[in-house]
PDB file of C-alpha atoms in Angstrom:
ATOM      1  CA  MET A1242      22.666   4.957 -33.626  1.00 67.00           C
ATOM      2  CA  GLN A1243      20.121   5.322 -35.945  1.00 70.00           C
ATOM      3  CA  GLU A1244      16.752   5.261 -34.562  1.00 75.00           C
ATOM      4  CA  MET A1245      13.881   2.653 -35.637  1.00 86.00           C
ATOM      5  CA  PRO A1246      10.648   2.049 -35.014  1.00 92.00           C
ATOM      6  CA  PHE A1247       8.662   0.135 -32.085  1.00 95.00           C
ATOM      7  CA  GLU A1248       7.935  -3.305 -33.107  1.00 96.00           C
ATOM      8  CA  ARG A1249       4.682  -4.208 -31.331  1.00 96.00           C
ATOM      9  CA  GLN A1250       6.529  -7.339 -29.425  1.00 97.00           C
ATOM     10  CA  GLU A1251       9.820  -4.997 -28.819  1.00 98.00           C
ATOM     11  CA  GLU A1252      10.459  -5.333 -25.562  1.00 98.00           C
ATOM     12  CA  LEU A1253      11.414  -2.407 -23.365  1.00 98.00           C
ATOM     13  CA  TYR A1254      13.214  -2.585 -19.443  1.00 98.00           C
ATOM     14  CA  ARG A1255      13.175  -1.092 -16.067  1.00 98.00           C
ATOM     15  CA  ALA A1256      16.001  -2.110 -13.536  1.00 97.00           C
ATOM     16  CA  VAL A1257      13.960  -2.528 -10.145  1.00 96.00           C
ATOM     17  CA  ARG A1258      16.794  -2.385  -6.994  1.00 93.00           C
ATOM     18  CA  ASP A1259      16.068  -5.293  -4.882  1.00 89.00           C
ATOM     19  CA  TRP A1260      14.877  -3.789  -1.951  1.00 85.00           C
ATOM     20  CA  PRO A1261      11.530  -5.467  -0.285  1.00 81.00           C
ATOM     21  CA  ARG A1262      10.006  -1.607  -0.341  1.00 80.00           C
ATOM     22  CA  PHE A1263       9.841  -2.134  -3.906  1.00 85.00           C
ATOM     23  CA  TYR A1264       7.435  -5.853  -4.019  1.00 91.00           C
ATOM     24  CA  LYS A1265       4.255  -6.934  -2.084  1.00 92.00           C
ATOM     25  CA  ARG A1266       4.480 -10.071  -0.049  1.00 88.00           C
ATOM     26  CA  ASN A1267       3.166 -11.712  -2.737  1.00 87.00           C
ATOM     27  CA  GLY A1268       6.773 -11.159  -4.639  1.00 88.00           C
ATOM     28  CA  LYS A1269       4.722  -8.984  -7.192  1.00 92.00           C
ATOM     29  CA  LEU A1270       6.057  -5.635  -8.459  1.00 94.00           C
ATOM     30  CA  SER A1271       3.897  -2.957  -7.093  1.00 96.00           C
ATOM     31  CA  ASP A1272       2.866  -0.238  -9.435  1.00 96.00           C
ATOM     32  CA  ALA A1273       4.151   2.267  -7.179  1.00 96.00           C
ATOM     33  CA  ALA A1274       7.746   1.533  -9.152  1.00 96.00           C
ATOM     34  CA  LEU A1275       6.430   2.747 -11.736  1.00 96.00           C
ATOM     35  CA  LYS A1276       5.045   5.694 -10.978  1.00 97.00           C
ATOM     36  CA  ASP A1277       7.339   8.682 -12.022  1.00 96.00           C
ATOM     37  CA  ASN A1278       6.651  12.666 -12.882  1.00 94.00           C
ATOM     38  CA  ARG A1279       9.379  12.502 -15.593  1.00 94.00           C
ATOM     39  CA  GLY A1280       7.837   9.690 -17.411  1.00 96.00           C
ATOM     40  CA  LEU A1281       8.883   5.970 -16.878  1.00 98.00           C
ATOM     41  CA  SER A1282      12.570   5.702 -18.138  1.00 98.00           C
ATOM     42  CA  VAL A1283      13.338   2.122 -19.920  1.00 98.00           C
ATOM     43  CA  ASP A1284      15.817   1.148 -22.423  1.00 98.00           C
ATOM     44  CA  ARG A1285      13.921  -0.284 -25.366  1.00 97.00           C
ATOM     45  CA  GLN A1286      15.302  -4.230 -26.764  1.00 97.00           C
ATOM     46  CA  HIS A1287      16.586  -1.919 -30.133  1.00 96.00           C
ATOM     47  CA  GLY A1288      17.181  -5.265 -32.234  1.00 95.00           C
ATOM     48  CA  ARG A1289      19.307  -6.916 -29.884  1.00 97.00           C
ATOM     49  CA  SER A1290      19.030 -10.043 -27.846  1.00 97.00           C
ATOM     50  CA  ARG A1291      17.441  -9.926 -24.361  1.00 97.00           C
ATOM     51  CA  THR A1292      20.737 -11.107 -22.859  1.00 97.00           C
ATOM     52  CA  GLU A1293      22.498  -8.163 -24.466  1.00 97.00           C
ATOM     53  CA  CYS A1294      20.524  -5.601 -23.114  1.00 98.00           C
ATOM     54  CA  ILE A1295      20.391  -6.907 -19.635  1.00 98.00           C
ATOM     55  CA  ALA A1296      24.181  -7.031 -19.646  1.00 97.00           C
ATOM     56  CA  TYR A1297      24.115  -3.057 -21.395  1.00 97.00           C
ATOM     57  CA  MET A1298      21.752  -2.446 -18.382  1.00 97.00           C
ATOM     58  CA  ALA A1299      23.959  -3.827 -15.772  1.00 97.00           C
ATOM     59  CA  GLN A1300      27.270  -1.409 -16.237  1.00 95.00           C
ATOM     60  CA  LYS A1301      24.790   1.059 -14.848  1.00 94.00           C
ATOM     61  CA  PHE A1302      21.415  -0.841 -12.612  1.00 95.00           C
ATOM     62  CA  GLU A1303      21.766  -3.198  -9.862  1.00 93.00           C
ATOM     63  CA  GLY A1304      18.838  -4.998  -8.431  1.00 95.00           C
ATOM     64  CA  LYS A1305      16.276  -6.886 -11.126  1.00 96.00           C
ATOM     65  CA  VAL A1306      14.975  -6.224 -15.058  1.00 97.00           C
ATOM     66  CA  PHE A1307      10.857  -5.727 -15.387  1.00 97.00           C
ATOM     67  CA  MET A1308      10.298  -6.119 -18.885  1.00 98.00           C
ATOM     68  CA  ILE A1309       6.543  -4.689 -20.999  1.00 98.00           C
ATOM     69  CA  THR A1310       6.367  -4.624 -24.408  1.00 98.00           C
ATOM     70  CA  TYR A1311       5.471  -2.013 -27.040  1.00 98.00           C
ATOM     71  CA  GLU A1312       2.435  -3.508 -27.534  1.00 98.00           C
ATOM     72  CA  GLN A1313       1.206  -3.413 -24.013  1.00 98.00           C
ATOM     73  CA  CYS A1314       2.320   0.321 -23.438  1.00 98.00           C
ATOM     74  CA  VAL A1315      -0.249   1.188 -26.331  1.00 97.00           C
ATOM     75  CA  SER A1316      -2.805  -1.453 -25.031  1.00 97.00           C
ATOM     76  CA  VAL A1317      -3.084   0.689 -21.912  1.00 97.00           C
ATOM     77  CA  GLN A1318      -3.166   4.038 -24.222  1.00 97.00           C
ATOM     78  CA  ALA A1319       0.746   5.140 -23.179  1.00 98.00           C
ATOM     79  CA  LYS A1320       3.409   6.774 -25.011  1.00 97.00           C
ATOM     80  CA  VAL A1321       6.379   5.427 -26.052  1.00 97.00           C
ATOM     81  CA  VAL A1322       8.960   8.150 -26.619  1.00 96.00           C
ATOM     82  CA  CYS A1323      12.622   7.780 -27.704  1.00 96.00           C
ATOM     83  CA  LYS A1324      14.847   9.992 -25.229  1.00 95.00           C
ATOM     84  CA  PRO A1325      18.438   8.978 -26.699  1.00 94.00           C
ATOM     85  CA  SER A1326      21.163  10.078 -24.425  1.00 92.00           C
ATOM     86  CA  ASN A1327      24.895   9.117 -22.647  1.00 93.00           C
ATOM     87  CA  ASN A1328      22.544   5.868 -23.249  1.00 95.00           C
ATOM     88  CA  PRO A1329      21.358   5.497 -26.781  1.00 96.00           C
ATOM     89  CA  TYR A1330      18.417   3.308 -26.080  1.00 97.00           C
ATOM     90  CA  HIS A1331      16.983   5.532 -23.666  1.00 97.00           C
ATOM     91  CA  CYS A1332      13.405   5.663 -23.846  1.00 97.00           C
ATOM     92  CA  GLU A1333      10.290   7.515 -21.593  1.00 97.00           C
ATOM     93  CA  ILE A1334       6.941   5.762 -21.533  1.00 98.00           C
ATOM     94  CA  HIS A1335       4.509   9.247 -21.055  1.00 98.00           C
ATOM     95  CA  GLY A1336       0.851   8.808 -20.050  1.00 97.00           C
ATOM     96  CA  ASP A1337      -0.266  10.099 -23.574  1.00 96.00           C
ATOM     97  CA  GLU A1338       1.322  12.677 -25.844  1.00 94.00           C
ATOM     98  CA  ASN A1339       0.108  15.544 -23.574  1.00 95.00           C
ATOM     99  CA  ARG A1340       0.551  13.800 -20.432  1.00 96.00           C
ATOM    100  CA  VAL A1341       3.937  12.598 -19.541  1.00 97.00           C
ATOM    101  CA  ALA A1342       3.474  10.648 -16.231  1.00 96.00           C
ATOM    102  CA  LEU A1343       1.769   7.424 -16.110  1.00 97.00           C
ATOM    103  CA  SER A1344      -2.053   7.558 -14.750  1.00 96.00           C
ATOM    104  CA  ASN A1345      -2.194   5.362 -11.892  1.00 96.00           C
ATOM    105  CA  GLN A1346      -4.996   2.708 -13.665  1.00 97.00           C
ATOM    106  CA  GLN A1347      -1.946   2.894 -16.623  1.00 98.00           C
ATOM    107  CA  ALA A1348       0.994   1.992 -14.318  1.00 97.00           C
ATOM    108  CA  PHE A1349      -2.007  -0.812 -12.328  1.00 97.00           C
ATOM    109  CA  THR A1350      -1.795  -2.165 -15.469  1.00 97.00           C
ATOM    110  CA  LEU A1351       1.755  -2.436 -16.939  1.00 98.00           C
ATOM    111  CA  SER A1352       2.824  -3.552 -13.645  1.00 96.00           C
ATOM    112  CA  GLU A1353       0.429  -6.119 -13.818  1.00 95.00           C
ATOM    113  CA  ILE A1354       1.399  -7.374 -17.043  1.00 96.00           C
ATOM    114  CA  GLY A1355       4.695  -7.084 -17.251  1.00 97.00           C
ATOM    115  CA  GLN A1356       6.945  -9.567 -16.022  1.00 97.00           C
ATOM    116  CA  PHE A1357      10.396  -9.974 -14.346  1.00 97.00           C
ATOM    117  CA  VAL A1358      12.935 -11.015 -16.801  1.00 97.00           C
ATOM    118  CA  CYS A1359      16.347 -10.765 -14.654  1.00 96.00           C
ATOM    119  CA  ASN A1360      16.548 -11.508 -11.413  1.00 95.00           C
ATOM    120  CA  ASN A1361      20.299 -10.443 -10.665  1.00 94.00           C
ATOM    121  CA  LEU A1362      22.103  -7.426 -12.484  1.00 95.00           C
ATOM    122  CA  SER A1363      25.183  -8.231 -10.856  1.00 93.00           C
ATOM    123  CA  SER A1364      25.675 -11.420 -12.293  1.00 92.00           C
ATOM    124  CA  TYR A1365      25.518  -9.749 -15.645  1.00 91.00           C
ATOM    125  CA  LYS A1366      28.252  -7.447 -15.110  1.00 83.00           C
ATOM    126  CA  THR A1367      31.552  -7.599 -16.814  1.00 76.00           C
TER     127      THR A1367
ATOM    128  CA  MET B 738     -21.051 -11.395  59.966  1.00 43.00           C
ATOM    129  CA  PHE B 739     -23.610  -9.410  57.257  1.00 44.00           C
ATOM    130  CA  SER B 740     -22.231  -6.073  56.289  1.00 43.00           C
ATOM    131  CA  GLY B 741     -25.495  -5.006  54.001  1.00 44.00           C
ATOM    132  CA  VAL B 742     -28.279  -2.726  54.677  1.00 44.00           C
ATOM    133  CA  ALA B 743     -30.653  -4.442  57.641  1.00 47.00           C
ATOM    134  CA  THR B 744     -34.091  -4.208  57.445  1.00 47.00           C
ATOM    135  CA  MET B 745     -36.278  -4.831  60.198  1.00 49.00           C
ATOM    136  CA  MET B 746     -39.682  -6.173  59.965  1.00 48.00           C
ATOM    137  CA  THR B 747     -42.423  -6.925  62.563  1.00 48.00           C
ATOM    138  CA  LEU B 748     -43.890 -10.424  62.354  1.00 48.00           C
ATOM    139  CA  GLY B 749     -46.430 -10.284  65.709  1.00 50.00           C
ATOM    140  CA  SER B 750     -44.379  -9.256  68.348  1.00 53.00           C
ATOM    141  CA  ILE B 751     -40.925 -10.815  67.434  1.00 56.00           C
ATOM    142  CA  PHE B 752     -38.982  -8.638  65.330  1.00 56.00           C
ATOM    143  CA  VAL B 753     -36.589  -9.825  62.969  1.00 55.00           C
ATOM    144  CA  LEU B 754     -33.442  -8.512  61.575  1.00 58.00           C
ATOM    145  CA  GLN B 755     -33.623  -9.336  57.684  1.00 56.00           C
ATOM    146  CA  ALA B 756     -30.305  -8.778  56.505  1.00 61.00           C
ATOM    147  CA  THR B 757     -29.782  -8.257  52.314  1.00 61.00           C
ATOM    148  CA  PRO B 758     -26.375  -9.548  50.747  1.00 58.00           C
ATOM    149  CA  PRO B 759     -23.500  -6.308  50.248  1.00 58.00           C
ATOM    150  CA  THR B 760     -24.042  -4.896  46.550  1.00 62.00           C
ATOM    151  CA  PRO B 761     -21.018  -5.564  44.466  1.00 59.00           C
ATOM    152  CA  PRO B 762     -19.786  -3.016  42.120  1.00 63.00           C
ATOM    153  CA  LEU B 763     -20.607  -3.261  38.496  1.00 65.00           C
ATOM    154  CA  ILE B 764     -17.056  -3.200  37.580  1.00 65.00           C
ATOM    155  CA  ARG B 765     -13.797  -2.697  39.470  1.00 66.00           C
ATOM    156  CA  PHE B 766     -10.062  -1.837  38.018  1.00 63.00           C
ATOM    157  CA  ASP B 767      -7.948  -4.872  38.318  1.00 64.00           C
ATOM    158  CA  ASP B 768      -3.893  -4.855  37.986  1.00 57.00           C
ATOM    159  CA  ASN B 769      -4.920  -2.281  34.461  1.00 55.00           C
ATOM    160  CA  ALA B 770      -7.786  -4.931  33.687  1.00 61.00           C
ATOM    161  CA  ILE B 771     -11.393  -4.409  33.893  1.00 65.00           C
ATOM    162  CA  VAL B 772     -13.232  -6.972  35.919  1.00 67.00           C
ATOM    163  CA  ILE B 773     -16.522  -7.655  35.767  1.00 69.00           C
ATOM    164  CA  PRO B 774     -17.973  -9.296  38.877  1.00 69.00           C
ATOM    165  CA  TYR B 775     -19.871 -12.427  37.641  1.00 71.00           C
ATOM    166  CA  GLU B 776     -22.817 -11.128  40.122  1.00 70.00           C
ATOM    167  CA  SER B 777     -22.939  -7.848  37.666  1.00 69.00           C
ATOM    168  CA  GLN B 778     -22.409  -9.127  34.227  1.00 68.00           C
ATOM    169  CA  ASP B 779     -26.185  -9.253  33.191  1.00 68.00           C
ATOM    170  CA  ASP B 780     -26.851  -5.655  34.416  1.00 67.00           C
ATOM    171  CA  ILE B 781     -23.550  -4.779  33.094  1.00 62.00           C
ATOM    172  CA  SER B 782     -24.560  -6.189  29.548  1.00 64.00           C
ATOM    173  CA  LYS B 783     -27.470  -3.986  29.346  1.00 65.00           C
ATOM    174  CA  TYR B 784     -25.265  -1.187  28.348  1.00 64.00           C
ATOM    175  CA  ILE B 785     -22.842  -2.360  25.942  1.00 62.00           C
ATOM    176  CA  ARG B 786     -23.350  -2.627  22.882  1.00 60.00           C
ATOM    177  CA  PHE B 787     -20.738  -4.762  20.821  1.00 54.00           C
ATOM    178  CA  GLU B 788     -20.118  -3.930  16.992  1.00 54.00           C
ATOM    179  CA  GLU B 789     -20.409  -6.228  14.028  1.00 52.00           C
ATOM    180  CA  ALA B 790     -16.853  -6.539  12.741  1.00 49.00           C
ATOM    181  CA  PRO B 791     -16.999  -7.008   8.776  1.00 50.00           C
ATOM    182  CA  THR B 792     -16.253 -10.574   7.603  1.00 50.00           C
ATOM    183  CA  ILE B 793     -12.718 -10.029   5.606  1.00 51.00           C
ATOM    184  CA  LYS B 794     -12.012 -12.082   3.043  1.00 48.00           C
ATOM    185  CA  GLY B 795      -8.268 -12.258   2.992  1.00 49.00           C
ATOM    186  CA  ASP B 796      -4.876 -13.221   5.049  1.00 52.00           C
ATOM    187  CA  LEU B 797      -4.939 -10.531   6.823  1.00 60.00           C
ATOM    188  CA  CYS B 798      -2.393 -12.061   8.480  1.00 58.00           C
ATOM    189  CA  ASN B 799      -0.168 -11.780   5.590  1.00 72.00           C
ATOM    190  CA  MET B 800      -0.575  -8.096   6.151  1.00 83.00           C
ATOM    191  CA  PRO B 801       2.328  -6.216   7.856  1.00 91.00           C
ATOM    192  CA  SER B 802       2.115  -5.291  11.089  1.00 92.00           C
ATOM    193  CA  GLN B 803       1.815  -1.688  12.238  1.00 94.00           C
ATOM    194  CA  SER B 804       5.078  -1.339  14.105  1.00 94.00           C
ATOM    195  CA  GLU B 805       6.817  -3.102  10.933  1.00 94.00           C
ATOM    196  CA  ASN B 806       5.139  -0.464   9.168  1.00 96.00           C
ATOM    197  CA  LEU B 807       6.040   2.252  10.996  1.00 96.00           C
ATOM    198  CA  LYS B 808      10.127   0.727  10.541  1.00 95.00           C
ATOM    199  CA  LEU B 809       9.288   1.057   7.007  1.00 95.00           C
ATOM    200  CA  LEU B 810       8.511   4.736   6.915  1.00 96.00           C
ATOM    201  CA  ASP B 811      10.813   5.352   8.834  1.00 95.00           C
ATOM    202  CA  SER B 812      13.519   4.186   6.256  1.00 94.00           C
ATOM    203  CA  PHE B 813      12.415   6.212   3.697  1.00 95.00           C
ATOM    204  CA  LYS B 814      13.876   9.377   5.689  1.00 95.00           C
ATOM    205  CA  GLU B 815      17.190   7.397   3.822  1.00 94.00           C
ATOM    206  CA  LEU B 816      16.151   7.258   0.496  1.00 94.00           C
ATOM    207  CA  ASP B 817      18.636   9.667  -1.192  1.00 94.00           C
ATOM    208  CA  GLU B 818      18.405  11.583  -4.390  1.00 95.00           C
ATOM    209  CA  ASN B 819      18.586   8.239  -6.783  1.00 95.00           C
ATOM    210  CA  TRP B 820      17.676   5.943  -4.656  1.00 95.00           C
ATOM    211  CA  ASN B 821      15.292   3.787  -7.242  1.00 94.00           C
ATOM    212  CA  GLY B 822      18.746   4.577  -9.921  1.00 94.00           C
ATOM    213  CA  TYR B 823      16.525   6.956 -11.946  1.00 95.00           C
ATOM    214  CA  ASP B 824      17.239   9.793 -10.365  1.00 94.00           C
ATOM    215  CA  SER B 825      14.481  10.028  -8.152  1.00 96.00           C
ATOM    216  CA  LYS B 826      14.338  12.551  -5.603  1.00 96.00           C
ATOM    217  CA  PRO B 827      13.788  11.838  -1.517  1.00 96.00           C
ATOM    218  CA  LEU B 828      10.297  12.255   0.230  1.00 97.00           C
ATOM    219  CA  SER B 829       9.809  14.918   2.412  1.00 96.00           C
ATOM    220  CA  ASP B 830       9.920  14.416   6.210  1.00 96.00           C
ATOM    221  CA  GLU B 831       6.398  16.066   6.503  1.00 96.00           C
ATOM    222  CA  LEU B 832       4.880  13.680   4.087  1.00 97.00           C
ATOM    223  CA  ILE B 833       6.854  11.015   6.097  1.00 97.00           C
ATOM    224  CA  GLU B 834       5.590  11.796   9.428  1.00 96.00           C
ATOM    225  CA  LYS B 835       1.846  12.766   8.191  1.00 95.00           C
ATOM    226  CA  MET B 836       2.175   8.564   6.760  1.00 96.00           C
ATOM    227  CA  ARG B 837       3.211   7.508  10.567  1.00 95.00           C
ATOM    228  CA  THR B 838       0.047   9.434  12.095  1.00 93.00           C
ATOM    229  CA  LEU B 839      -2.182   7.270   9.248  1.00 94.00           C
ATOM    230  CA  VAL B 840      -0.725   4.072  10.002  1.00 95.00           C
ATOM    231  CA  TRP B 841      -1.523   4.662  14.168  1.00 92.00           C
ATOM    232  CA  LEU B 842      -4.725   5.152  13.291  1.00 92.00           C
ATOM    233  CA  LEU B 843      -5.728   2.954  10.617  1.00 92.00           C
ATOM    234  CA  PRO B 844      -8.227   0.196  11.191  1.00 86.00           C
ATOM    235  CA  ILE B 845      -6.070  -2.591   8.885  1.00 92.00           C
ATOM    236  CA  GLN B 846      -2.347  -1.819   7.769  1.00 95.00           C
ATOM    237  CA  PRO B 847      -1.384  -1.569   4.719  1.00 96.00           C
ATOM    238  CA  GLU B 848       1.565  -2.534   2.370  1.00 96.00           C
ATOM    239  CA  ILE B 849       3.464   0.807   1.672  1.00 97.00           C
ATOM    240  CA  PHE B 850       5.485   2.146  -0.930  1.00 97.00           C
ATOM    241  CA  PRO B 851       7.391   4.783  -2.022  1.00 97.00           C
ATOM    242  CA  THR B 852       7.157   6.934  -5.665  1.00 97.00           C
ATOM    243  CA  ALA B 853       9.469   8.688  -7.581  1.00 96.00           C
ATOM    244  CA  ARG B 854       6.836  10.955  -7.689  1.00 96.00           C
ATOM    245  CA  GLU B 855       7.463  12.579  -4.043  1.00 96.00           C
ATOM    246  CA  SER B 856       4.904  10.369  -3.296  1.00 97.00           C
ATOM    247  CA  ILE B 857       3.880   7.337  -0.723  1.00 98.00           C
ATOM    248  CA  GLN B 858       1.390   4.554  -1.082  1.00 98.00           C
ATOM    249  CA  PHE B 859      -0.899   2.438   0.848  1.00 97.00           C
ATOM    250  CA  GLU B 860      -2.043  -0.558  -0.732  1.00 97.00           C
ATOM    251  CA  PHE B 861      -4.501  -2.897   0.462  1.00 95.00           C
ATOM    252  CA  ASP B 862      -5.261  -6.245  -0.857  1.00 93.00           C
ATOM    253  CA  CYS B 863      -8.423  -8.614  -0.541  1.00 90.00           C
ATOM    254  CA  ASP B 864      -7.875 -12.685  -1.679  1.00 86.00           C
ATOM    255  CA  ASN B 865     -10.578 -12.422  -4.552  1.00 89.00           C
ATOM    256  CA  GLY B 866      -8.199  -9.987  -6.310  1.00 90.00           C
ATOM    257  CA  SER B 867     -10.218  -6.522  -5.314  1.00 94.00           C
ATOM    258  CA  HIS B 868      -7.795  -3.983  -4.218  1.00 95.00           C
ATOM    259  CA  ILE B 869      -7.331  -0.446  -3.140  1.00 96.00           C
ATOM    260  CA  GLU B 870      -4.734   2.160  -3.192  1.00 97.00           C
ATOM    261  CA  PHE B 871      -4.074   5.655  -2.100  1.00 97.00           C
ATOM    262  CA  GLU B 872      -1.261   7.902  -3.065  1.00 97.00           C
ATOM    263  CA  MET B 873      -0.946  10.295  -0.801  1.00 97.00           C
ATOM    264  CA  PHE B 874       1.115  13.620  -1.623  1.00 97.00           C
ATOM    265  CA  SER B 875       2.361  16.624   0.408  1.00 95.00           C
ATOM    266  CA  ASP B 876      -0.097  18.757  -0.843  1.00 95.00           C
ATOM    267  CA  ARG B 877      -2.806  16.959   0.864  1.00 94.00           C
ATOM    268  CA  THR B 878      -3.658  15.465  -2.341  1.00 96.00           C
ATOM    269  CA  ILE B 879      -4.447  11.418  -2.259  1.00 96.00           C
ATOM    270  CA  CYS B 880      -4.933   9.661  -5.659  1.00 96.00           C
ATOM    271  CA  VAL B 881      -7.418   6.695  -5.106  1.00 96.00           C
ATOM    272  CA  LEU B 882      -7.151   3.310  -7.436  1.00 97.00           C
ATOM    273  CA  GLU B 883     -10.015   0.740  -6.534  1.00 97.00           C
ATOM    274  CA  VAL B 884      -9.581  -2.256  -8.659  1.00 96.00           C
ATOM    275  CA  ASP B 885     -12.911  -4.542  -8.063  1.00 94.00           C
ATOM    276  CA  SER B 886     -12.808  -8.342  -8.170  1.00 92.00           C
ATOM    277  CA  ASN B 887     -13.400  -8.264 -12.265  1.00 93.00           C
ATOM    278  CA  ARG B 888     -11.097  -6.183 -12.264  1.00 92.00           C
ATOM    279  CA  ASN B 889     -12.587  -3.132 -13.300  1.00 95.00           C
ATOM    280  CA  LEU B 890     -10.082  -0.236 -12.512  1.00 96.00           C
ATOM    281  CA  ARG B 891     -11.651   3.074 -10.794  1.00 96.00           C
ATOM    282  CA  GLU B 892      -9.946   6.703  -9.968  1.00 95.00           C
ATOM    283  CA  SER B 893     -11.012   8.773  -7.334  1.00 95.00           C
ATOM    284  CA  GLN B 894      -9.196  11.501  -5.464  1.00 94.00           C
ATOM    285  CA  LEU B 895     -10.019  12.655  -2.160  1.00 93.00           C
ATOM    286  CA  THR B 896      -7.567  15.996  -0.079  1.00 93.00           C
ATOM    287  CA  TYR B 897      -6.042  13.886   3.241  1.00 92.00           C
ATOM    288  CA  ASP B 898      -8.417  13.643   6.071  1.00 91.00           C
ATOM    289  CA  VAL B 899      -7.651  10.385   8.375  1.00 91.00           C
ATOM    290  CA  PRO B 900     -11.245   9.652   8.948  1.00 91.00           C
ATOM    291  CA  ALA B 901     -12.210   9.534   5.128  1.00 91.00           C
ATOM    292  CA  ILE B 902      -9.271   7.280   4.989  1.00 93.00           C
ATOM    293  CA  CYS B 903     -10.270   4.984   7.405  1.00 92.00           C
ATOM    294  CA  GLU B 904     -13.862   4.945   6.023  1.00 91.00           C
ATOM    295  CA  ALA B 905     -12.828   4.747   2.194  1.00 93.00           C
ATOM    296  CA  VAL B 906     -10.496   1.500   3.985  1.00 93.00           C
ATOM    297  CA  SER B 907     -13.061  -0.202   6.162  1.00 91.00           C
ATOM    298  CA  GLU B 908     -15.798   0.208   3.422  1.00 92.00           C
ATOM    299  CA  PHE B 909     -13.360  -1.657   1.152  1.00 94.00           C
ATOM    300  CA  TYR B 910     -13.554  -4.479   3.079  1.00 91.00           C
ATOM    301  CA  ALA B 911     -17.418  -4.275   4.018  1.00 90.00           C
ATOM    302  CA  ARG B 912     -17.960  -4.349   0.061  1.00 89.00           C
ATOM    303  CA  ASN B 913     -15.876  -7.522  -0.683  1.00 88.00           C
ATOM    304  CA  ALA B 914     -16.558  -9.086   2.268  1.00 67.00           C
ATOM    305  CA  VAL B 915     -16.832 -13.753   2.019  1.00 58.00           C
TER     306      VAL B 915
END
């Protein structure tokens, strides 16, 4: 698959298990769910519809899908890096050019501006 | 019959026995409670100093209880490899135990979350939108993020120290008092 440059409004998706321990009492996602030493793994939209993207993720993940856009990542000075593997849409959101993990400020801001676009991945499973 | 200390006074040739009532104990213990008899309450109040609690803006009733948090921390021991679906690693038992101690000692209970950085995060929120979180690592490093009511973010670092954390939490709520 040929890698396309990111579009500003391109959506990036992160699966989050539907366990109470990942959510705050007010229903929001804790930024703790976006903290990973190896960068934040996401699936990029890459010209697909949102439904196609979610259905693709449903083959591997369970729970909900949290979405942030490429532009939102840029707004917190994060760097989105394509890391295709057996998943051709796999990307990582890094803190910056030299730092893989997001800073606490970046994780917090992304948790605030992102949104859930699917509440139950299993309903998309084929 | 009086059972106090009797004093003897001389009035002319008549001896009068004047009895003073018994002095009640200042406090007594009764069925695991401290009882302050009515007669002692004025005296004892001289020795009691009540600290003023900060007025806290925020619905603390919505915060988890200590026992809920202890149970939650125990459940973190069941987080195996790949607990978040993205190849995350389990949290160390040592870190979980350290966090249990902290939960015992904190003046206000936080919301607690695991991270895929092998750390545990404690979060405190106020209704005015202010927020403070402590991300605690096994090496005793604590990354602190504070967000004020104007959404200004400030990061800092601490070394694991229970009194310092308790103080930071108390100060956070005092700053955001009504």
